[in-house]
Each structure stands twice: as C-alpha cells, then as structure tokens.
Short mmCIF file of C-alpha atoms (C1' of nucleotides) in Angstrom, two decimals:
data_model
loop_
_atom_site.label_atom_id
_atom_site.label_comp_id
_atom_site.label_asym_id
_atom_site.label_seq_id
_atom_site.Cartn_x
_atom_site.Cartn_y
_atom_site.Cartn_z
CA MET A 1 -33.67 -239.52 61.89
CA ARG A 2 -35.72 -237.55 59.04
CA LEU A 3 -36.20 -234.73 61.17
CA VAL A 4 -38.75 -231.85 59.10
CA THR A 5 -39.47 -227.94 59.16
CA TRP A 6 -42.62 -226.56 57.91
CA ASN A 7 -44.66 -223.64 57.65
CA VAL A 8 -48.07 -225.29 57.45
CA ASN A 9 -50.25 -222.25 57.23
CA SER A 10 -52.67 -223.22 60.00
CA LEU A 11 -53.21 -226.70 61.03
CA LYS A 12 -57.45 -227.41 61.19
CA ALA A 13 -57.07 -226.70 57.12
CA ARG A 14 -53.78 -228.37 56.19
CA LEU A 15 -53.85 -231.64 58.78
CA PRO A 16 -55.03 -233.93 55.66
CA ARG A 17 -52.40 -233.12 53.64
CA LEU A 18 -50.29 -233.48 56.13
CA GLU A 19 -51.73 -237.03 57.34
CA ASP A 20 -51.09 -237.91 53.91
CA TRP A 21 -47.64 -236.50 53.30
CA ILE A 22 -46.33 -237.89 57.00
CA GLY A 23 -47.70 -241.22 55.36
CA SER A 24 -45.48 -241.06 52.16
CA HIS A 25 -42.48 -239.45 53.65
CA ALA A 26 -42.46 -240.89 57.36
CA PRO A 27 -40.47 -238.36 58.64
CA ASP A 28 -39.34 -238.67 62.94
CA VAL A 29 -39.43 -234.94 64.08
CA LEU A 30 -41.88 -232.85 62.24
CA LEU A 31 -40.51 -228.86 63.12
CA LEU A 32 -44.54 -227.14 62.70
CA GLN A 33 -45.23 -223.44 61.72
CA GLU A 34 -47.96 -221.10 61.85
CA THR A 35 -50.70 -223.79 63.14
CA LYS A 36 -52.85 -220.91 63.90
CA CYS A 37 -54.86 -223.20 66.96
CA THR A 38 -55.60 -222.90 70.74
CA ASP A 39 -53.20 -225.61 71.98
CA GLU A 40 -57.08 -227.68 73.22
CA ALA A 41 -57.80 -227.34 69.03
CA PHE A 42 -54.48 -229.48 68.22
CA PRO A 43 -55.43 -232.56 66.49
CA ARG A 44 -53.44 -234.06 69.84
CA GLU A 45 -55.44 -237.61 68.58
CA GLU A 46 -55.23 -237.56 65.33
CA PHE A 47 -50.90 -237.71 65.44
CA SER A 48 -50.98 -239.81 68.35
CA ARG A 49 -53.49 -242.56 65.43
CA LEU A 50 -50.07 -241.96 63.60
CA GLY A 51 -47.66 -243.11 65.52
CA TYR A 52 -46.43 -240.14 66.78
CA GLU A 53 -45.94 -237.19 70.32
CA SER A 54 -46.62 -233.80 70.09
CA ALA A 55 -46.12 -230.22 71.40
CA HIS A 56 -47.84 -227.22 70.58
CA HIS A 57 -47.89 -223.87 71.83
CA GLY A 58 -50.35 -221.83 70.16
CA ASP A 59 -53.29 -219.15 71.21
CA GLY A 60 -55.42 -219.23 68.33
CA ARG A 61 -55.59 -216.79 65.59
CA TRP A 62 -52.51 -216.66 64.59
CA ASN A 63 -48.85 -217.85 64.66
CA GLY A 64 -48.43 -221.58 67.10
CA VAL A 65 -45.60 -223.62 66.98
CA ALA A 66 -45.76 -227.50 67.14
CA ILE A 67 -43.29 -230.51 67.34
CA VAL A 68 -44.59 -233.67 66.31
CA SER A 69 -41.79 -236.80 67.40
CA ARG A 70 -42.07 -240.75 67.42
CA LEU A 71 -38.18 -241.04 68.60
CA GLY A 72 -39.62 -239.54 71.96
CA LEU A 73 -40.76 -235.65 73.18
CA GLU A 74 -38.91 -234.26 76.79
CA ASP A 75 -38.15 -231.38 78.59
CA VAL A 76 -40.73 -229.32 76.56
CA ARG A 77 -40.62 -225.72 76.93
CA SER A 78 -42.95 -222.88 75.29
CA GLY A 79 -41.91 -219.91 74.88
CA PHE A 80 -38.39 -217.96 75.98
CA ARG A 81 -36.87 -218.92 78.81
CA GLU A 82 -35.18 -215.41 79.31
CA ARG A 83 -37.04 -213.35 77.25
CA ALA A 84 -36.15 -208.77 76.89
CA ALA A 85 -39.16 -206.80 78.10
CA GLU A 86 -39.08 -205.65 73.87
CA THR A 87 -39.58 -209.12 72.40
CA PRO A 88 -43.34 -210.26 72.07
CA ASP A 89 -44.47 -213.55 73.52
CA GLU A 90 -46.50 -214.92 70.15
CA CYS A 91 -46.21 -218.58 70.29
CA ARG A 92 -43.46 -219.06 68.35
CA ILE A 93 -40.81 -220.95 70.03
CA LEU A 94 -41.14 -224.43 71.51
CA SER A 95 -38.55 -226.62 71.57
CA ALA A 96 -37.99 -230.20 73.38
CA ASN A 97 -35.30 -233.09 73.18
CA CYS A 98 -35.95 -235.77 70.62
CA GLY A 99 -34.15 -238.77 70.04
CA GLY A 100 -31.55 -237.25 71.56
CA VAL A 101 -31.73 -234.16 69.54
CA LYS A 102 -32.42 -230.69 71.14
CA VAL A 103 -35.01 -229.44 68.59
CA PHE A 104 -36.39 -226.01 68.56
CA SER A 105 -39.65 -225.02 66.50
CA VAL A 106 -39.37 -221.34 65.91
CA TYR A 107 -42.03 -218.68 63.72
CA VAL A 108 -39.82 -215.45 63.68
CA PRO A 109 -41.34 -212.66 63.08
CA ASN A 110 -42.27 -211.00 59.84
CA GLY A 111 -41.43 -207.39 60.34
CA ARG A 112 -43.94 -205.75 57.47
CA ALA A 113 -41.67 -202.86 56.45
CA VAL A 114 -38.69 -201.24 57.37
CA ASP A 115 -39.24 -198.92 59.38
CA SER A 116 -42.02 -200.39 61.57
CA GLU A 117 -42.12 -201.08 65.19
CA PHE A 118 -42.61 -204.72 63.63
CA TYR A 119 -39.83 -205.05 61.82
CA ALA A 120 -37.60 -203.89 65.27
CA ALA A 121 -39.82 -206.39 67.13
CA LYS A 122 -38.17 -208.49 64.47
CA LEU A 123 -34.79 -208.12 65.58
CA ALA A 124 -35.32 -208.03 69.25
CA TRP A 125 -36.96 -211.08 68.68
CA LEU A 126 -34.02 -212.92 66.35
CA ALA A 127 -31.35 -211.57 69.31
CA ASN A 128 -33.79 -213.01 71.90
CA LEU A 129 -33.42 -216.24 70.20
CA ARG A 130 -29.27 -216.34 70.47
CA ARG A 131 -29.75 -215.85 73.91
CA GLU A 132 -32.38 -218.67 74.50
CA LEU A 133 -29.30 -220.68 72.43
CA ASP A 134 -26.69 -218.74 75.51
CA THR A 135 -28.59 -220.08 78.31
CA THR A 136 -30.26 -223.86 77.69
CA CYS A 137 -27.96 -225.36 75.23
CA ASP A 138 -24.08 -226.53 74.04
CA PRO A 139 -23.43 -226.07 70.64
CA SER A 140 -20.89 -229.58 71.15
CA ASP A 141 -24.17 -231.23 71.80
CA ALA A 142 -26.87 -231.97 69.22
CA VAL A 143 -29.07 -229.07 68.36
CA ALA A 144 -31.27 -228.05 66.34
CA VAL A 145 -32.69 -224.80 65.28
CA GLY A 146 -35.90 -224.74 62.79
CA GLY A 147 -38.81 -222.61 61.14
CA ASP A 148 -39.49 -220.18 59.70
CA PHE A 149 -37.12 -217.58 59.74
CA ASN A 150 -38.75 -214.81 58.25
CA VAL A 151 -34.76 -213.84 56.81
CA ALA A 152 -33.47 -215.03 53.11
CA PRO A 153 -29.56 -215.03 54.21
CA GLU A 154 -28.12 -214.00 50.80
CA ASP A 155 -29.50 -212.27 47.40
CA ARG A 156 -29.68 -215.50 45.94
CA ASP A 157 -32.39 -216.98 48.51
CA VAL A 158 -34.75 -214.61 46.13
CA TRP A 159 -35.76 -214.93 42.91
CA ASP A 160 -34.63 -211.85 42.23
CA ILE A 161 -33.35 -209.25 44.82
CA THR A 162 -33.98 -205.95 42.29
CA GLN A 163 -37.32 -206.43 43.77
CA PHE A 164 -36.02 -206.27 47.31
CA ALA A 165 -35.36 -203.00 47.37
CA GLY A 166 -36.91 -200.88 50.27
CA LEU A 167 -38.54 -204.60 51.56
CA THR A 168 -37.65 -206.90 55.03
CA HIS A 169 -36.33 -210.37 54.60
CA VAL A 170 -33.42 -209.52 52.72
CA THR A 171 -31.71 -206.19 55.19
CA ARG A 172 -28.09 -206.00 56.64
CA PRO A 173 -29.91 -205.96 60.22
CA GLU A 174 -31.83 -208.88 59.63
CA ARG A 175 -29.25 -210.89 57.69
CA GLU A 176 -26.74 -209.91 60.79
CA ALA A 177 -29.48 -210.49 62.98
CA LEU A 178 -29.70 -213.98 61.41
CA ARG A 179 -26.03 -215.06 61.59
CA ALA A 180 -25.22 -214.42 65.26
CA VAL A 181 -27.93 -216.81 65.40
CA LEU A 182 -25.13 -218.92 63.36
CA ASP A 183 -22.81 -217.64 65.14
CA PHE A 184 -24.06 -219.78 68.33
CA GLY A 185 -22.01 -222.12 66.46
CA LEU A 186 -25.36 -224.02 63.89
CA GLU A 187 -24.61 -224.37 60.15
CA ASP A 188 -27.70 -223.83 57.18
CA VAL A 189 -27.48 -227.35 56.55
CA VAL A 190 -30.00 -226.22 53.03
CA ARG A 191 -27.35 -224.55 51.93
CA ARG A 192 -24.40 -226.42 52.54
CA LEU A 193 -25.86 -229.44 50.58
CA HIS A 194 -26.11 -227.46 48.20
CA PRO A 195 -23.24 -224.75 48.02
CA ASP A 196 -24.28 -223.05 44.19
CA GLU A 197 -27.45 -223.24 43.80
CA VAL A 198 -30.38 -220.49 44.28
CA GLY A 199 -32.31 -221.53 46.50
CA PRO A 200 -33.39 -223.92 46.82
CA PHE A 201 -37.38 -221.88 47.85
CA SER A 202 -39.30 -222.62 50.33
CA TRP A 203 -41.96 -220.06 50.14
CA TRP A 204 -43.89 -218.10 47.81
CA ASP A 205 -46.47 -216.07 47.48
CA TYR A 206 -50.00 -218.06 46.69
CA ARG A 207 -50.84 -214.98 44.68
CA GLY A 208 -50.45 -214.12 40.92
CA GLY A 209 -48.78 -218.18 40.63
CA ALA A 210 -46.02 -216.83 41.79
CA PHE A 211 -44.71 -220.68 42.72
CA HIS A 212 -44.74 -221.67 39.07
CA LYS A 213 -42.96 -218.64 37.99
CA GLY A 214 -40.97 -219.48 40.67
CA GLU A 215 -40.67 -216.89 42.28
CA GLY A 216 -40.33 -217.70 45.93
CA MET A 217 -37.82 -217.28 48.52
CA ARG A 218 -35.64 -219.51 51.26
CA ILE A 219 -36.46 -218.67 53.81
CA ASP A 220 -37.61 -222.28 56.23
CA LEU A 221 -34.23 -223.11 57.87
CA LEU A 222 -32.78 -226.21 59.13
CA LEU A 223 -30.10 -225.09 60.96
CA ALA A 224 -27.98 -227.86 62.85
CA SER A 225 -24.87 -226.97 65.05
CA ALA A 226 -22.04 -229.16 64.28
CA PRO A 227 -21.98 -233.07 66.16
CA LEU A 228 -25.18 -232.61 64.05
CA ALA A 229 -24.49 -231.09 60.89
CA ALA A 230 -21.95 -233.96 60.81
CA ARG A 231 -23.93 -237.10 60.48
CA VAL A 232 -26.55 -234.57 57.51
CA THR A 233 -26.72 -236.73 54.69
CA ALA A 234 -29.65 -235.03 52.64
CA ALA A 235 -31.22 -231.73 53.01
CA TYR A 236 -33.61 -230.63 50.17
CA VAL A 237 -36.71 -228.86 50.51
CA ASP A 238 -40.32 -230.81 49.42
CA ARG A 239 -41.85 -228.76 46.16
CA GLU A 240 -44.01 -231.38 45.38
CA ALA A 241 -45.98 -230.56 48.55
CA ARG A 242 -46.23 -226.81 47.29
CA LYS A 243 -48.69 -228.21 44.39
CA GLY A 244 -51.90 -228.11 44.38
CA GLN A 245 -54.20 -230.98 44.56
CA GLY A 246 -57.14 -230.76 42.66
CA GLY A 247 -60.19 -230.53 44.78
CA GLU A 248 -60.51 -228.94 47.82
CA GLN A 249 -56.68 -229.70 49.41
CA GLN A 250 -55.21 -226.38 48.89
CA PRO A 251 -51.10 -226.47 49.61
CA SER A 252 -49.60 -224.64 52.39
CA ASP A 253 -47.08 -221.32 51.50
CA HIS A 254 -44.62 -222.80 52.34
CA ALA A 255 -42.23 -226.20 50.81
CA PRO A 256 -40.90 -228.73 53.51
CA VAL A 257 -37.86 -229.02 54.57
CA VAL A 258 -36.32 -232.01 55.01
CA VAL A 259 -33.56 -233.05 56.45
CA GLU A 260 -31.75 -236.97 56.48
CA VAL A 261 -29.70 -237.60 59.92
CA VAL A 262 -27.39 -241.08 60.69
CA PRO A 263 -26.66 -241.93 63.72
"C1'" DA B 1 -54.81 -201.94 37.09
"C1'" DT B 2 -51.93 -199.30 43.46
"C1'" DG B 3 -54.40 -204.49 42.06
"C1'" DG B 4 -53.86 -210.08 43.69
"C1'" DT B 5 -54.94 -215.04 47.23
"C1'" DA B 6 -55.24 -218.22 51.02
"C1'" DG B 7 -56.80 -218.67 56.43
"C1'" DC B 8 -59.41 -216.92 60.25
"C1'" DG B 9 -64.15 -215.90 60.73
"C1'" DC B 10 -67.87 -211.77 60.60
"C1'" DT B 11 -64.45 -207.04 60.38
"C1'" DG B 12 -60.54 -206.49 58.70
"C1'" DC B 13 -56.12 -208.63 59.58
"C1'" DT B 14 -51.47 -210.58 58.93
"C1'" DA B 15 -49.04 -213.25 55.82
#
DNA sequence: ATGGTAGCGCTGCTA
C-alpha cells in the first residue's frame, strides 16, 4: 500500500497537478488537507475517473480534509465523535477504513501566536485528537494518522531553531500535545526511517525563495500504530512536487509525504 | 525596507 498525506493548499487550484501526480506516483490512499472547498465543489467525479473513491469534509474558504482511496472507503466519519466545547469544529478531521487500515486525515490549527486564543485552541484540538483515538481505535490495530500537524517535533525539524524564538510550531506545550497523540501508540514513520537527518522538511514558505534556500519545516507527519509501522518499508518526502513547473501550475507550499506499507 | 507570496474572492483574512 502506498499511503500519502499532502496539504494541497486548495484542491481547486491544485487539481491538475494532483491528477498528474496521482498518474505518475500511483498512490493507494491519499490524505489531503486544506482543500478549501465545499462538499458540493469537491471533485468526486474526477477522482472516480482515476479509479478512486473519495470522502470530503469541508465548508468553503478555509481548511477542509479529504480521503481518496482505491482500496475501499468504509465507515467514514467527519469531525470528532466527541468534541470538547473549547475545540472548534472547522472541518479539520476525517477518518475511514481503507484496505484494512483505519486512516485519519487531520489539519491541526495553526495557532497563529503563542499568546493568542488560537494557540490555546490548537492545544485543545490536539488533546481532542488523542481523545478521539482513545474512543474510536485500538493501537493494536492498523491505524494511520496523517496530516499537517503544524508542529515541528524536534529542533532539527526546522531550518534554524534560533529563528523561532517566541513563535508557534516549536513550543514545548505544542510538542507535548503532539507527544500525547503519539503516546496513544503511534510512531512517526518518516523519522523512524530517517533517524539521523535534519528534516526531511515538508513545508516551505512561498515568500523569499524559502524552498531554494532550504528554509523549511517538517510539520506534515504520518503516524502509524505499531502493527502498521512494522510493515513500513519506505517513508519519504517528494520534494519534486514542491518545485515550480513553469506556466500557471503553481505548487502547494507543502510537499507530499509518501509511505510504503507491505501486506 | 516592519517587507515577502499564494489562495479566496472582492475586502481583508489566513497561512
């Protein structure tokens, strides 16, 4: 199984590139974030023509998550089953069973600024994600949680930690909230297969030539339960998909994270 | 130089 998570930064803007990428990379299950479209505008038929079933949870301009699968798509759930009052429901989580794996597509709130209400809501959202896992899955089953976590797990997951003083994505509370999700019984499989590297980064700011300067962050993660992680043979970031192609086809500011799983 | 770029959608917000 080839399992991919990718923040596409607008499905409408990215669909031609995404369709090309699907044709050349043959994913089995795609976890998409920031679709920025309504359920009505979701291009279900386009994916169907490529041989994929799909599910979407979105309401318009912001956020939006999807699961696209050619290995089946069952037991789809939009949003949290149990949601605390302090956790906003903003079309940031979607789950389904695909080919024997329970998959989640998640888009963790950005948090904006450390002293903001949005930062507090981000921590609450991650705590709610842990609760969702506790109430809907078993870590002894095959579970994959993929998405844009908006947290860099370690200092080496950003290009220069000294540039992040006082900023979100690298604070101890965010990392502890991510740790609590991992402590459900999940493993960061890209880190597992790249134990001694900086990054590999999955996001680069559009501004200032950040991609070409190597100024990125590793914030898009694929977390797998132990039985699933044991079947992972490769896990990597497709940096090619972040490059410009000339013409009107712009890249997302995120690159896809690709994970290969054997039966 | 308190900037920069992309997307949505039409004004400024979000990232």
